[in-house]
Amino acid sequence: MSRDPLVGVLAVQGDVREHLSVLAECGVLARPVRRPAELAGVDALVLPGGESTTIDKLTRAFELREPLVQRLKEGMPAYGSCAGMILLADRVVDAVAGQLTLGGLDITVRRNAFGRQVDSFEQDLAFAGVDGPPVRAVFIRAPWVEQVGDSVEVLATARTGEADARIVAVRQGNLLATSFHPEITGDVRVHRFFVEMVRRAAD
């Protein structure tokens, strides 16, 4: 790819502005994606945190679901944080009746695994492939990964209480997902990790 990659942020619900801001800090072009035509114009996509069931319903309402599934099958790089992890998972425990995912990651996730909003917490995590000090992770009604397929790389695990050793960051091919929200901490390294994935996929 001779030009810089264009990274979209799925903008039907969730913390879209924060992701757009961090991507800009990483030196890539970024824009919100709400329509199939906008999706067709991007090289990669971030699926933000928010409410996974609401995002699922809105992708169908905006006629984005099928184009999203197709682009992911074709190998488009994507990064899902929190609700975005659920959307990329092939299997969900405690899903709402009728809830669909986009799929692509051979993982089983549990919705709201860390508890409700009042149970939100922060923790420093070792993150494979990210140099420097531990990554500050913010967990807000976060999922965790209960099972991974053979081709899934575990990048980080939680280290606290009942959640000790629970998987909270994974990668499979061009897909990256975290249970936590790096877009709100001021640390851009997870996004830079994703941007490098996007650049490598384009070469």
PDB file of C-alpha atoms in Angstrom:
ATOM      1  CA  MET A   1       0.000   0.000   0.000  1.00  0.00           C
ATOM      2  CA  SER A   2       1.613   3.256  -1.141  1.00  0.00           C
ATOM      3  CA  ARG A   3      -0.589   5.505   1.014  1.00  0.00           C
ATOM      4  CA  ASP A   4      -1.061   5.553   4.753  1.00  0.00           C
ATOM      5  CA  PRO A   5      -3.766   3.153   5.932  1.00  0.00           C
ATOM      6  CA  LEU A   6      -7.206   4.553   6.704  1.00  0.00           C
ATOM      7  CA  VAL A   7      -8.597   3.147   9.940  1.00  0.00           C
ATOM      8  CA  GLY A   8     -12.305   3.331  10.630  1.00  0.00           C
ATOM      9  CA  VAL A   9     -14.026   3.351  14.013  1.00  0.00           C
ATOM     10  CA  LEU A  10     -17.463   1.749  14.099  1.00  0.00           C
ATOM     11  CA  ALA A  11     -19.565   4.725  15.136  1.00  0.00           C
ATOM     12  CA  VAL A  12     -23.054   3.428  15.897  1.00  0.00           C
ATOM     13  CA  GLN A  13     -22.592   3.492  19.695  1.00  0.00           C
ATOM     14  CA  GLY A  14     -19.804   3.619  22.268  1.00  0.00           C
ATOM     15  CA  ASP A  15     -16.608   5.593  22.900  1.00  0.00           C
ATOM     16  CA  VAL A  16     -15.918   6.508  19.285  1.00  0.00           C
ATOM     17  CA  ARG A  17     -14.255   9.914  19.759  1.00  0.00           C
ATOM     18  CA  GLU A  18     -11.673   8.516  22.146  1.00  0.00           C
ATOM     19  CA  HIS A  19     -10.530   5.902  19.637  1.00  0.00           C
ATOM     20  CA  LEU A  20     -10.401   8.448  16.816  1.00  0.00           C
ATOM     21  CA  SER A  21      -8.243  10.706  18.980  1.00  0.00           C
ATOM     22  CA  VAL A  22      -5.778   7.961  19.919  1.00  0.00           C
ATOM     23  CA  LEU A  23      -5.493   6.764  16.317  1.00  0.00           C
ATOM     24  CA  ALA A  24      -4.663  10.312  15.279  1.00  0.00           C
ATOM     25  CA  GLU A  25      -1.932  10.330  17.935  1.00  0.00           C
ATOM     26  CA  CYS A  26      -0.577   7.162  16.341  1.00  0.00           C
ATOM     27  CA  GLY A  27      -0.179   9.036  13.055  1.00  0.00           C
ATOM     28  CA  VAL A  28      -2.820   7.330  10.941  1.00  0.00           C
ATOM     29  CA  LEU A  29      -5.881   8.672   9.192  1.00  0.00           C
ATOM     30  CA  ALA A  30      -9.037   7.709  11.058  1.00  0.00           C
ATOM     31  CA  ARG A  31     -12.728   8.312  10.480  1.00  0.00           C
ATOM     32  CA  PRO A  32     -16.072   7.159  11.862  1.00  0.00           C
ATOM     33  CA  VAL A  33     -17.925   4.378  10.047  1.00  0.00           C
ATOM     34  CA  ARG A  34     -21.725   4.280  10.098  1.00  0.00           C
ATOM     35  CA  ARG A  35     -22.635   3.190   6.573  1.00  0.00           C
ATOM     36  CA  PRO A  36     -21.601   0.345   4.250  1.00  0.00           C
ATOM     37  CA  ALA A  37     -20.014   2.826   1.814  1.00  0.00           C
ATOM     38  CA  GLU A  38     -17.839   4.207   4.622  1.00  0.00           C
ATOM     39  CA  LEU A  39     -16.820   0.695   5.646  1.00  0.00           C
ATOM     40  CA  ALA A  40     -15.822  -0.078   2.058  1.00  0.00           C
ATOM     41  CA  GLY A  41     -13.380   2.829   2.106  1.00  0.00           C
ATOM     42  CA  VAL A  42     -11.320   1.844   5.161  1.00  0.00           C
ATOM     43  CA  ASP A  43      -8.401  -0.551   5.448  1.00  0.00           C
ATOM     44  CA  ALA A  44      -9.049  -1.587   9.054  1.00  0.00           C
ATOM     45  CA  LEU A  45     -11.649  -1.088  11.759  1.00  0.00           C
ATOM     46  CA  VAL A  46     -11.845  -0.474  15.501  1.00  0.00           C
ATOM     47  CA  LEU A  47     -14.937  -1.772  17.301  1.00  0.00           C
ATOM     48  CA  PRO A  48     -15.247   0.368  20.442  1.00  0.00           C
ATOM     49  CA  GLY A  49     -16.514  -0.315  23.907  1.00  0.00           C
ATOM     50  CA  GLY A  50     -20.166   0.345  24.612  1.00  0.00           C
ATOM     51  CA  GLU A  51     -23.080  -2.070  24.888  1.00  0.00           C
ATOM     52  CA  SER A  52     -22.555  -5.145  22.716  1.00  0.00           C
ATOM     53  CA  THR A  53     -26.265  -5.909  22.328  1.00  0.00           C
ATOM     54  CA  THR A  54     -27.012  -2.321  21.274  1.00  0.00           C
ATOM     55  CA  ILE A  55     -24.131  -2.269  18.785  1.00  0.00           C
ATOM     56  CA  ASP A  56     -25.331  -5.588  17.375  1.00  0.00           C
ATOM     57  CA  LYS A  57     -28.855  -4.200  16.840  1.00  0.00           C
ATOM     58  CA  LEU A  58     -27.580  -0.955  15.317  1.00  0.00           C
ATOM     59  CA  THR A  59     -25.235  -2.665  12.861  1.00  0.00           C
ATOM     60  CA  ARG A  60     -28.277  -4.501  11.557  1.00  0.00           C
ATOM     61  CA  ALA A  61     -30.380  -1.320  11.482  1.00  0.00           C
ATOM     62  CA  PHE A  62     -27.651   0.515   9.532  1.00  0.00           C
ATOM     63  CA  GLU A  63     -27.281  -2.493   7.171  1.00  0.00           C
ATOM     64  CA  LEU A  64     -23.683  -2.870   8.310  1.00  0.00           C
ATOM     65  CA  ARG A  65     -23.773  -6.385   9.707  1.00  0.00           C
ATOM     66  CA  GLU A  66     -23.336  -8.390   6.512  1.00  0.00           C
ATOM     67  CA  PRO A  67     -20.648  -6.079   5.032  1.00  0.00           C
ATOM     68  CA  LEU A  68     -18.782  -6.246   8.345  1.00  0.00           C
ATOM     69  CA  VAL A  69     -18.901 -10.036   8.455  1.00  0.00           C
ATOM     70  CA  GLN A  70     -17.702 -10.199   4.856  1.00  0.00           C
ATOM     71  CA  ARG A  71     -14.802  -7.770   5.369  1.00  0.00           C
ATOM     72  CA  LEU A  72     -13.655  -9.705   8.437  1.00  0.00           C
ATOM     73  CA  LYS A  73     -13.794 -12.975   6.499  1.00  0.00           C
ATOM     74  CA  GLU A  74     -11.687 -11.339   3.793  1.00  0.00           C
ATOM     75  CA  GLY A  75      -8.992 -10.542   6.354  1.00  0.00           C
ATOM     76  CA  MET A  76      -9.597  -6.887   7.205  1.00  0.00           C
ATOM     77  CA  PRO A  77      -7.634  -6.033  10.364  1.00  0.00           C
ATOM     78  CA  ALA A  78      -9.878  -5.191  13.290  1.00  0.00           C
ATOM     79  CA  TYR A  79      -9.434  -4.308  16.939  1.00  0.00           C
ATOM     80  CA  GLY A  80     -12.237  -4.720  19.464  1.00  0.00           C
ATOM     81  CA  SER A  81     -12.117  -3.225  22.970  1.00  0.00           C
ATOM     82  CA  CYS A  82     -14.554  -4.441  25.644  1.00  0.00           C
ATOM     83  CA  ALA A  83     -17.873  -4.706  23.755  1.00  0.00           C
ATOM     84  CA  GLY A  84     -15.773  -4.911  20.592  1.00  0.00           C
ATOM     85  CA  MET A  85     -14.166  -8.084  21.929  1.00  0.00           C
ATOM     86  CA  ILE A  86     -17.624  -9.616  22.328  1.00  0.00           C
ATOM     87  CA  LEU A  87     -18.544  -8.616  18.776  1.00  0.00           C
ATOM     88  CA  LEU A  88     -15.438 -10.304  17.367  1.00  0.00           C
ATOM     89  CA  ALA A  89     -15.863 -13.498  19.394  1.00  0.00           C
ATOM     90  CA  ASP A  90     -17.210 -16.642  17.783  1.00  0.00           C
ATOM     91  CA  ARG A  91     -18.949 -17.689  21.019  1.00  0.00           C
ATOM     92  CA  VAL A  92     -20.531 -15.756  23.908  1.00  0.00           C
ATOM     93  CA  VAL A  93     -21.549 -16.997  27.350  1.00  0.00           C
ATOM     94  CA  ASP A  94     -24.489 -15.162  28.959  1.00  0.00           C
ATOM     95  CA  ALA A  95     -25.537 -13.609  25.661  1.00  0.00           C
ATOM     96  CA  VAL A  96     -28.907 -11.903  25.470  1.00  0.00           C
ATOM     97  CA  ALA A  97     -31.544 -13.860  23.553  1.00  0.00           C
ATOM     98  CA  GLY A  98     -31.092 -13.213  19.844  1.00  0.00           C
ATOM     99  CA  GLN A  99     -27.720 -11.499  20.251  1.00  0.00           C
ATOM    100  CA  LEU A 100     -25.383 -11.995  17.305  1.00  0.00           C
ATOM    101  CA  THR A 101     -21.654 -11.464  16.966  1.00  0.00           C
ATOM    102  CA  LEU A 102     -19.622 -10.679  13.882  1.00  0.00           C
ATOM    103  CA  GLY A 103     -17.197 -13.475  14.681  1.00  0.00           C
ATOM    104  CA  GLY A 104     -13.680 -14.103  13.465  1.00  0.00           C
ATOM    105  CA  LEU A 105     -11.911 -14.769  16.770  1.00  0.00           C
ATOM    106  CA  ASP A 106     -11.890 -18.417  17.842  1.00  0.00           C
ATOM    107  CA  ILE A 107     -12.673 -17.541  21.449  1.00  0.00           C
ATOM    108  CA  THR A 108     -15.455 -17.910  23.983  1.00  0.00           C
ATOM    109  CA  VAL A 109     -16.137 -14.750  25.997  1.00  0.00           C
ATOM    110  CA  ARG A 110     -18.342 -14.141  29.020  1.00  0.00           C
ATOM    111  CA  ARG A 111     -20.329 -10.888  29.039  1.00  0.00           C
ATOM    112  CA  ASN A 112     -19.996  -8.640  32.114  1.00  0.00           C
ATOM    113  CA  ALA A 113     -17.625 -11.212  33.609  1.00  0.00           C
ATOM    114  CA  PHE A 114     -15.951  -8.710  35.942  1.00  0.00           C
ATOM    115  CA  GLY A 115     -19.253  -7.464  37.344  1.00  0.00           C
ATOM    116  CA  ARG A 116     -21.422  -4.405  36.983  1.00  0.00           C
ATOM    117  CA  GLN A 117     -20.503  -0.749  36.536  1.00  0.00           C
ATOM    118  CA  VAL A 118     -19.794  -0.367  40.266  1.00  0.00           C
ATOM    119  CA  ASP A 119     -17.222  -3.151  40.008  1.00  0.00           C
ATOM    120  CA  SER A 120     -15.071  -1.242  37.492  1.00  0.00           C
ATOM    121  CA  PHE A 121     -11.363  -1.202  38.292  1.00  0.00           C
ATOM    122  CA  GLU A 122      -7.913  -0.441  36.897  1.00  0.00           C
ATOM    123  CA  GLN A 123      -4.821  -2.628  36.792  1.00  0.00           C
ATOM    124  CA  ASP A 124      -1.333  -2.617  35.294  1.00  0.00           C
ATOM    125  CA  LEU A 125      -0.822  -5.536  32.924  1.00  0.00           C
ATOM    126  CA  ALA A 126       2.083  -7.106  31.097  1.00  0.00           C
ATOM    127  CA  PHE A 127       1.073  -7.064  27.420  1.00  0.00           C
ATOM    128  CA  ALA A 128       2.993  -9.320  25.026  1.00  0.00           C
ATOM    129  CA  GLY A 129       4.441  -7.351  22.117  1.00  0.00           C
ATOM    130  CA  VAL A 130       4.174  -3.961  23.838  1.00  0.00           C
ATOM    131  CA  ASP A 131       7.513  -2.615  25.045  1.00  0.00           C
ATOM    132  CA  GLY A 132       8.040  -0.476  28.114  1.00  0.00           C
ATOM    133  CA  PRO A 133       6.235  -0.438  31.455  1.00  0.00           C
ATOM    134  CA  PRO A 134       3.007  -2.388  32.067  1.00  0.00           C
ATOM    135  CA  VAL A 135      -0.116  -1.257  30.240  1.00  0.00           C
ATOM    136  CA  ARG A 136      -2.704   0.505  32.403  1.00  0.00           C
ATOM    137  CA  ALA A 137      -5.972  -1.346  31.850  1.00  0.00           C
ATOM    138  CA  VAL A 138      -9.406   0.068  32.721  1.00  0.00           C
ATOM    139  CA  PHE A 139     -12.144  -2.559  33.090  1.00  0.00           C
ATOM    140  CA  ILE A 140     -15.765  -1.344  32.861  1.00  0.00           C
ATOM    141  CA  ARG A 141     -18.450  -4.061  32.796  1.00  0.00           C
ATOM    142  CA  ALA A 142     -15.799  -5.997  30.955  1.00  0.00           C
ATOM    143  CA  PRO A 143     -15.875  -9.472  29.444  1.00  0.00           C
ATOM    144  CA  TRP A 144     -13.142 -12.014  29.842  1.00  0.00           C
ATOM    145  CA  VAL A 145     -12.072 -14.880  27.586  1.00  0.00           C
ATOM    146  CA  GLU A 146     -12.968 -18.333  28.853  1.00  0.00           C
ATOM    147  CA  GLN A 147     -11.607 -20.434  25.981  1.00  0.00           C
ATOM    148  CA  VAL A 148      -9.239 -19.858  23.065  1.00  0.00           C
ATOM    149  CA  GLY A 149      -8.649 -21.866  19.921  1.00  0.00           C
ATOM    150  CA  ASP A 150      -5.250 -23.240  18.945  1.00  0.00           C
ATOM    151  CA  SER A 151      -4.489 -20.328  16.614  1.00  0.00           C
ATOM    152  CA  VAL A 152      -5.251 -17.623  19.201  1.00  0.00           C
ATOM    153  CA  GLU A 153      -2.341 -15.877  20.929  1.00  0.00           C
ATOM    154  CA  VAL A 154      -2.928 -14.768  24.527  1.00  0.00           C
ATOM    155  CA  LEU A 155      -1.410 -11.307  25.028  1.00  0.00           C
ATOM    156  CA  ALA A 156      -2.463 -10.411  28.590  1.00  0.00           C
ATOM    157  CA  THR A 157      -4.154 -11.902  31.634  1.00  0.00           C
ATOM    158  CA  ALA A 158      -5.745 -10.250  34.664  1.00  0.00           C
ATOM    159  CA  ARG A 159      -4.080 -10.525  38.060  1.00  0.00           C
ATOM    160  CA  THR A 160      -6.744  -9.834  40.654  1.00  0.00           C
ATOM    161  CA  GLY A 161      -9.056 -11.790  42.946  1.00  0.00           C
ATOM    162  CA  GLU A 162     -11.476 -14.187  41.297  1.00  0.00           C
ATOM    163  CA  ALA A 163     -10.339 -12.918  37.909  1.00  0.00           C
ATOM    164  CA  ASP A 164      -6.721 -13.970  38.471  1.00  0.00           C
ATOM    165  CA  ALA A 165      -5.213 -15.433  35.288  1.00  0.00           C
ATOM    166  CA  ARG A 166      -8.334 -14.682  33.247  1.00  0.00           C
ATOM    167  CA  ILE A 167      -7.481 -13.858  29.636  1.00  0.00           C
ATOM    168  CA  VAL A 168      -8.108 -10.185  28.772  1.00  0.00           C
ATOM    169  CA  ALA A 169      -6.222  -9.639  25.499  1.00  0.00           C
ATOM    170  CA  VAL A 170      -5.883 -11.881  22.452  1.00  0.00           C
ATOM    171  CA  ARG A 171      -4.759 -11.848  18.861  1.00  0.00           C
ATOM    172  CA  GLN A 172      -5.580 -14.138  15.962  1.00  0.00           C
ATOM    173  CA  GLY A 173      -4.184 -13.217  12.563  1.00  0.00           C
ATOM    174  CA  ASN A 174      -5.342  -9.693  11.745  1.00  0.00           C
ATOM    175  CA  LEU A 175      -7.742  -9.521  14.694  1.00  0.00           C
ATOM    176  CA  LEU A 176      -6.921  -8.011  18.097  1.00  0.00           C
ATOM    177  CA  ALA A 177      -9.195  -7.735  21.128  1.00  0.00           C
ATOM    178  CA  THR A 178      -8.946  -6.500  24.713  1.00  0.00           C
ATOM    179  CA  SER A 179     -11.401  -6.694  27.590  1.00  0.00           C
ATOM    180  CA  PHE A 180     -10.266  -3.262  28.736  1.00  0.00           C
ATOM    181  CA  HIS A 181     -10.301   0.315  27.423  1.00  0.00           C
ATOM    182  CA  PRO A 182      -6.814   1.599  26.465  1.00  0.00           C
ATOM    183  CA  GLU A 183      -8.365   4.546  24.636  1.00  0.00           C
ATOM    184  CA  ILE A 184      -9.142   6.362  27.908  1.00  0.00           C
ATOM    185  CA  THR A 185      -5.811   6.045  29.732  1.00  0.00           C
ATOM    186  CA  GLY A 186      -3.545   8.309  27.676  1.00  0.00           C
ATOM    187  CA  ASP A 187      -1.324   5.323  26.808  1.00  0.00           C
ATOM    188  CA  VAL A 188      -1.395   4.810  23.033  1.00  0.00           C
ATOM    189  CA  ARG A 189       0.765   1.673  22.877  1.00  0.00           C
ATOM    190  CA  VAL A 190      -2.044  -0.845  22.348  1.00  0.00           C
ATOM    191  CA  HIS A 191      -3.346   1.230  19.441  1.00  0.00           C
ATOM    192  CA  ARG A 192       0.172   1.492  18.026  1.00  0.00           C
ATOM    193  CA  PHE A 193       0.413  -2.281  18.287  1.00  0.00           C
ATOM    194  CA  PHE A 194      -2.774  -2.494  16.213  1.00  0.00           C
ATOM    195  CA  VAL A 195      -1.577   0.105  13.703  1.00  0.00           C
ATOM    196  CA  GLU A 196       1.555  -1.976  13.142  1.00  0.00           C
ATOM    197  CA  MET A 197      -0.678  -4.997  12.504  1.00  0.00           C
ATOM    198  CA  VAL A 198      -2.558  -2.924   9.924  1.00  0.00           C
ATOM    199  CA  ARG A 199       0.656  -1.818   8.206  1.00  0.00           C
ATOM    200  CA  ARG A 200       1.996  -5.377   8.065  1.00  0.00           C
ATOM    201  CA  ALA A 201      -1.286  -6.648   6.633  1.00  0.00           C
ATOM    202  CA  ALA A 202      -1.045  -4.032   3.884  1.00  0.00           C
ATOM    203  CA  ASP A 203       2.520  -4.945   2.842  1.00  0.00           C
TER     204      ASP A 203
END
